Structure formats: C-alpha cells, structure tokens
Amino acid sequence: MKSILRLDIDDARILIAGANAAADEIGVPMCIAIMDEGANLLAFERMEGGKVSSSTIAIDKAFTAAAAKRATHEYGAASQPGAPAYGINSAIGGRLMIVAGGVPVVHEGEVIGAIGISSGTPAQDRAVAEAAIAHWLAR
Amino acid sequence: MKSILRLDIDDARILIAGANAAADEIGVPMCIAIMDEGANLLAFERMEGGKVSSSTIAIDKAFTAAAAKRATHEYGAASQPGAPAYGINSAIGGRLMIVAGGVPVVHEGEVIGAIGISSGTPAQDRAVAEAAIAHWLAR
Amino acid sequence: MKSILRLDIDDARILIAGANAAADEIGVPMCIAIMDEGANLLAFERMEGGKVSSSTIAIDKAFTAAAAKRATHEYGAASQPGAPAYGINSAIGGRLMIVAGGVPVVHEGEVIGAIGISSGTPAQDRAVAEAAIAHWLAR
Amino acid sequence: MKSILRLDIDDARILIAGANAAADEIGVPMCIAIMDEGANLLAFERMEGGKVSSSTIAIDKAFTAAAAKRATHEYGAASQPGAPAYGINSAIGGRLMIVAGGVPVVHEGEVIGAIGISSGTPAQDRAVAEAAIAHWLAR
C-alpha cells in the first residue's frame, strides 16, 4: 500500500471560485472541470454562456492533466507534425487533450489533481486555469 | 486535501499470485484484473486458457468494485426486474458489472482497490477473487 | 509460445456458403459473420434482404462465441433474472450477445473460430449457424 | 485451418520483467502491455509512478503492433500531413497508435504478439519495448 494526497471537494470549490472570478475578469464564460489525483471528476460548472461542446473538452483537459501529470499545452510542441508525439491527440478515444487549458494542481512536488478550462481561446483557457490555481494556493 | 491509501504494484502482484493459485486449484483458468482505489488499472493477467471475452469483463468487474466500493454480486438483488436499480448493468457504457467476481480490497474499513475475476461461473469467479484477497491479507 | 489452430479464409467461405444455402432453404435472408479463434473478423456477408441492424448483431454473436468459447444461446438460462449471470448482456460495451445465433466452430475439442447469424428469429439464426457448421464439417 | 504460434502467459511475464528492468535502468516508471498474436490482452502492469493515462496508451500501442504487425513508430512518416496515411491515428476509435512504443514480437519471421510501453518520451518508450524483447529473446 501507499499513501497519496488528493484534492477534496473543498479544494474543488475554491478552484472553481477562482476560475469563475478569472473568467469574469476577462469577460469569457467558461466550462470548469476539477479532477482528483486518480483522474476522476470531482466538480464541474458551466458558467452562464459557457459552450456546451466545452463541457467534455474541459473535463478531458482536466483528465489529461491529472492522468498524465502535465499541462495539456506541454503536449503542443511535442505533438506537431514531425515531432515524436505526433498523433497522440486521438489517444484514449480522443480524451488526451493537447490544447492549452488543462493544468495539474501540484502540492509539494506531487500532482494531487487538475483543472480543465474550455470555452475561450486556448490562451484564455490556460490563463484562467492558472489563475484558479493561484487562487487556490493563496487560500 | 485528503490523504488516502491505495494498492501498489506489489500488492497487485500478490493478489494476482493468489488468484492464479486459487484458479489452478479449481482447474479454471481465469482473467485477473487489479484496480487501485482510483479505479485505474494496475495489473492484469489472462491465464493460459482464460477467455478473451473475459479480459474486458474482469477489468470492468474490478472497475465496478473499486469505483462503487462494493462487490459486484451485491448489485444482484437490487437490479432485478422491478427492483430500484433495475437496468444499472448497462450504465457507464456497460462497464458497471452486476455479475459476481468483482470484490473490493479493504484495509481498516477503507476500500483501497479491487480485484476482478472472469472466465468461470460467477460463483467460481467470486470464490477466486475472495481467495486472492485472503492470500493478500495473509501476506 | 504455443501453437493453436484457427479458421482460415477458405473455411470462412465454406461456412458462409453453408449459411447462404440454409438461409435460402427457410427463405430468410441473413447477416453472416465469421470470426477466427482470436475473435477477429474473417468474413462477413449481408444477404440480399438481410437487416442492416443485424450486421453488428451477427458480428457480435460470432465475437461472443469465439471469445467466450460457447454458443450464445447457452447464456440464455444463466442470464435470466435471478440467475447468476443476469446482466451479462451489456458487458463489453454490449458486444456480449446472449441471444441465439452465435456458435463456436470446434475441431478436435478446440474452438478454432465461430459463426454468428442474425436477421431471423433467434431459433432460425441458431439453426442456420448450425447448418453452416454441418456443411463445413462435411467439406 | 491453419496453425499459428502465439505468445503465452510465460512469455508475457518474461517480457514484463524485461520492461521493468529497462525502465528502472533509465529511471522512468512505465505502463507495460502484452498482446498475443490475435491482438488480445495477455498481461499488463503499471509500474509505481506510471501514468494513469498511459495504461490505455500502452494497451493500444501493443494492440496496434500486434494487429497491424508493425511497430507504431513506423507509422510516423507515412501519417504526416500530406502523406498517404495522414489521419490514420484516429482510426479504430483512436486505438491505432502512431507514436513510438508499440513493437511486434517476432519468431522466425512471424509476428506472435506485441509489447506496448508508455509513460516516457516516445523514444524512451520504444527503447524499453525493444529492451524487453531483447530480454525475451535471450530467455
């Protein structure tokens, strides 16, 4: 057996509040997904105006960040045509997201969950994810 | 955050060895799947003669037992025609198994993973799963 | 390593010819699927008038018979409400067929493939599958 | 009928042991999947620290290598934008993997199974797969 740390529902609510605030600030309503360390869904909100298609995308960005223990945008360069991980985006039934907006939540060097954001541009999605984590770190 | 306990790969190997021994004893080669507490696959073996169709079934029995924190046979009565959980067996794309053979692994009252067995009769599958856990408890 | 026997494409053509003849005899055009021992599709025909929905059903009946090494109708009694395998029909994404019409092809006691038939009544499907195997045995 | 050779569970265990050793040597915990010649799962291990997302990816790399009888990295050049197999990576529900790490196991010129590795860089995954096969060849 081993012992691991994991986000709980209170953490998830803080992350969602942080994402809401950051999304409001830039005026882009978002879909927000929180996964725990086992890549299982903890919480989800589609803000008023968030895209329906982005529900699954936010969930899969958070899934990827939690399960692969890396931000989805880090797959970008590695999966371009000609690069080693080219084609990885259709893996796991298409759940492996390489578009920015999925970011792991890290505590003392360990990934304990992740947040996934979708509805804006990939840069906006990533910025909101990172702002949510900053909000959580400052809790 | 919260701290949880989870099966590790050494536990998985002990469980698989226990399942192999129990399957040999009754002369029924089995598919054996071990999930951790997050319902993620840790280890799998299809014994010589185990059924190909049982690979997915063993994995999904272990998934159900880990994710729902109950043995698959416990769904039996509750999901009969007319009973409240009738029809639950096709949930999660058919992954929610209600046939015996998926059993949670419990440590001090907490589910820390699960084992799923398939290829025999449901009663044989369950017996091998329980024997594997007994083998692990006696480690 | 181990050596195994498996249907080849010539066997598959003989089985399909036998199924065509048996289907013509009862006047029910059928979907006919042949799997090899690894539960991989070898050949398929939808006779003129065979049901489109039965394409997948015939394939999944043959899959079940090859992968589980038993005829699909044998699951019937075992999977009725209250019986041990109740609910198994939705396993493997619904591919595990318990309706008659999937029959293993056996050579010297070993399953070397399977045939799946669909479009008629389950009794007709099974009869055509068995007639096809009899035709193959008499080759 | 035809007779074919296929990996058995003992071969699978040797391949997994070889992969474990090679992964330890480079300090990258891996997901390791072994398929038989029929592209059916024989054995799987997620090493301590292997990525959860890589479980499916390792299994699907092994599936691709066994079923297509070629290493997954060989798809790289052929599936680049403008090349003939462009887009093949999303085939079979995304199971067809074109990222390095899936390698067939060959005996006397025949593919008898495959190994799939995931969690490192594609180059690391491939190196561990090849080391595992070398370990098996030296058995």
Short mmCIF file of N, CA and C in Angstrom, two decimals, chain B residues 23-76:
data_model
loop_
_atom_site.label_atom_id
_atom_site.label_comp_id
_atom_site.label_asym_id
_atom_site.label_seq_id
_atom_site.Cartn_x
_atom_site.Cartn_y
_atom_site.Cartn_z
N ALA B 23 -7.27 -20.33 -8.86
CA ALA B 23 -7.82 -20.78 -10.14
C ALA B 23 -7.27 -22.16 -10.51
N ASP B 24 -5.99 -22.34 -10.25
CA ASP B 24 -5.38 -23.65 -10.52
C ASP B 24 -6.05 -24.74 -9.68
N GLU B 25 -6.35 -24.38 -8.44
CA GLU B 25 -6.92 -25.37 -7.53
C GLU B 25 -8.26 -25.89 -8.03
N ILE B 26 -9.08 -25.02 -8.63
CA ILE B 26 -10.38 -25.48 -9.14
C ILE B 26 -10.29 -25.84 -10.63
N GLY B 27 -9.11 -25.64 -11.22
CA GLY B 27 -8.94 -26.06 -12.61
C GLY B 27 -9.65 -25.18 -13.63
N VAL B 28 -9.83 -23.91 -13.29
CA VAL B 28 -10.48 -22.98 -14.22
C VAL B 28 -9.56 -21.79 -14.47
N PRO B 29 -8.93 -21.74 -15.65
CA PRO B 29 -8.04 -20.60 -15.94
C PRO B 29 -8.83 -19.31 -16.04
N MET B 30 -8.30 -18.25 -15.44
CA MET B 30 -9.07 -17.02 -15.26
C MET B 30 -8.37 -15.80 -15.88
N CYS B 31 -9.16 -14.78 -16.15
CA CYS B 31 -8.66 -13.43 -16.36
C CYS B 31 -8.72 -12.71 -15.02
N ILE B 32 -7.64 -12.00 -14.70
CA ILE B 32 -7.47 -11.40 -13.36
C ILE B 32 -7.09 -9.93 -13.55
N ALA B 33 -7.88 -9.04 -12.98
CA ALA B 33 -7.59 -7.60 -13.09
C ALA B 33 -7.53 -6.95 -11.72
N ILE B 34 -6.54 -6.08 -11.54
CA ILE B 34 -6.39 -5.35 -10.28
C ILE B 34 -6.48 -3.85 -10.55
N MET B 35 -7.38 -3.19 -9.85
CA MET B 35 -7.53 -1.74 -9.95
C MET B 35 -7.07 -1.11 -8.64
N ASP B 36 -6.54 0.10 -8.73
CA ASP B 36 -6.25 0.81 -7.49
C ASP B 36 -7.51 1.53 -7.02
N GLU B 37 -7.36 2.27 -5.95
CA GLU B 37 -8.52 2.92 -5.32
C GLU B 37 -9.17 3.95 -6.23
N GLY B 38 -8.42 4.50 -7.18
CA GLY B 38 -8.99 5.46 -8.12
C GLY B 38 -9.65 4.79 -9.32
N ALA B 39 -9.79 3.46 -9.24
CA ALA B 39 -10.41 2.67 -10.32
C ALA B 39 -9.58 2.75 -11.60
N ASN B 40 -8.27 2.81 -11.43
CA ASN B 40 -7.35 2.78 -12.56
C ASN B 40 -6.58 1.46 -12.55
N LEU B 41 -6.40 0.89 -13.74
CA LEU B 41 -5.80 -0.44 -13.86
C LEU B 41 -4.36 -0.47 -13.38
N LEU B 42 -4.06 -1.44 -12.53
CA LEU B 42 -2.70 -1.61 -12.00
C LEU B 42 -2.01 -2.81 -12.65
N ALA B 43 -2.75 -3.90 -12.79
CA ALA B 43 -2.14 -5.12 -13.35
C ALA B 43 -3.23 -6.04 -13.85
N PHE B 44 -2.84 -6.89 -14.80
CA PHE B 44 -3.78 -7.81 -15.43
C PHE B 44 -3.04 -9.04 -15.91
N GLU B 45 -3.68 -10.19 -15.78
CA GLU B 45 -3.18 -11.40 -16.42
C GLU B 45 -4.33 -12.25 -16.95
N ARG B 46 -4.17 -12.72 -18.18
CA ARG B 46 -5.07 -13.74 -18.70
C ARG B 46 -4.32 -15.06 -18.64
N MET B 47 -4.75 -15.93 -17.74
CA MET B 47 -4.09 -17.22 -17.58
C MET B 47 -4.26 -18.05 -18.86
N GLU B 48 -3.37 -19.01 -19.05
CA GLU B 48 -3.47 -19.89 -20.23
C GLU B 48 -4.83 -20.57 -20.25
N GLY B 49 -5.66 -20.21 -21.23
CA GLY B 49 -6.99 -20.79 -21.32
C GLY B 49 -8.10 -19.85 -20.86
N GLY B 50 -7.71 -18.73 -20.24
CA GLY B 50 -8.72 -17.73 -19.87
C GLY B 50 -9.40 -17.20 -21.14
N LYS B 51 -10.64 -16.81 -21.02
CA LYS B 51 -11.41 -16.41 -22.21
C LYS B 51 -11.06 -14.98 -22.63
N VAL B 52 -10.97 -14.80 -23.93
CA VAL B 52 -10.68 -13.47 -24.46
C VAL B 52 -11.77 -12.47 -24.08
N SER B 53 -13.03 -12.92 -24.12
CA SER B 53 -14.12 -12.00 -23.74
C SER B 53 -14.04 -11.62 -22.27
N SER B 54 -13.40 -12.46 -21.49
CA SER B 54 -13.34 -12.20 -20.06
C SER B 54 -12.28 -11.16 -19.68
N SER B 55 -11.42 -10.78 -20.60
CA SER B 55 -10.44 -9.74 -20.29
C SER B 55 -11.15 -8.46 -19.90
N THR B 56 -12.02 -8.00 -20.79
CA THR B 56 -12.75 -6.78 -20.51
C THR B 56 -13.67 -6.95 -19.30
N ILE B 57 -14.28 -8.12 -19.20
CA ILE B 57 -15.22 -8.35 -18.09
C ILE B 57 -14.49 -8.32 -16.75
N ALA B 58 -13.32 -8.94 -16.68
CA ALA B 58 -12.54 -8.91 -15.42
C ALA B 58 -12.14 -7.48 -15.08
N ILE B 59 -11.70 -6.74 -16.09
CA ILE B 59 -11.30 -5.34 -15.86
C ILE B 59 -12.49 -4.53 -15.39
N ASP B 60 -13.65 -4.75 -16.00
CA ASP B 60 -14.82 -3.95 -15.63
C ASP B 60 -15.41 -4.37 -14.29
N LYS B 61 -15.26 -5.65 -13.94
CA LYS B 61 -15.68 -6.06 -12.58
C LYS B 61 -14.80 -5.37 -11.53
N ALA B 62 -13.50 -5.32 -11.79
CA ALA B 62 -12.60 -4.66 -10.84
C ALA B 62 -12.89 -3.16 -10.81
N PHE B 63 -13.14 -2.59 -11.98
CA PHE B 63 -13.51 -1.16 -12.04
C PHE B 63 -14.74 -0.90 -11.18
N THR B 64 -15.77 -1.72 -11.35
CA THR B 64 -17.02 -1.50 -10.61
C THR B 64 -16.79 -1.62 -9.11
N ALA B 65 -16.05 -2.67 -8.71
CA ALA B 65 -15.84 -2.89 -7.28
C ALA B 65 -15.02 -1.76 -6.66
N ALA B 66 -14.03 -1.24 -7.41
CA ALA B 66 -13.20 -0.15 -6.87
C ALA B 66 -13.98 1.16 -6.88
N ALA B 67 -14.68 1.41 -7.97
CA ALA B 67 -15.32 2.71 -8.15
C ALA B 67 -16.60 2.84 -7.33
N ALA B 68 -17.34 1.73 -7.20
CA ALA B 68 -18.61 1.77 -6.47
C ALA B 68 -18.42 1.30 -5.02
N LYS B 69 -17.24 0.83 -4.71
CA LYS B 69 -16.89 0.40 -3.36
C LYS B 69 -17.81 -0.69 -2.84
N ARG B 70 -18.20 -1.59 -3.74
CA ARG B 70 -18.99 -2.73 -3.33
C ARG B 70 -18.73 -3.88 -4.29
N ALA B 71 -18.96 -5.10 -3.80
CA ALA B 71 -18.77 -6.27 -4.65
C ALA B 71 -19.85 -6.30 -5.72
N THR B 72 -19.48 -6.80 -6.90
CA THR B 72 -20.44 -6.78 -8.00
C THR B 72 -21.66 -7.65 -7.70
N HIS B 73 -21.46 -8.74 -6.95
CA HIS B 73 -22.63 -9.59 -6.69
C HIS B 73 -23.66 -8.90 -5.80
N GLU B 74 -23.24 -7.87 -5.11
CA GLU B 74 -24.19 -7.15 -4.25
C GLU B 74 -25.22 -6.37 -5.07
N TYR B 75 -24.90 -6.15 -6.33
CA TYR B 75 -25.87 -5.48 -7.19
C TYR B 75 -27.00 -6.42 -7.63
N GLY B 76 -26.74 -7.72 -7.46
CA GLY B 76 -27.68 -8.72 -7.98
C GLY B 76 -29.12 -8.46 -7.59
#
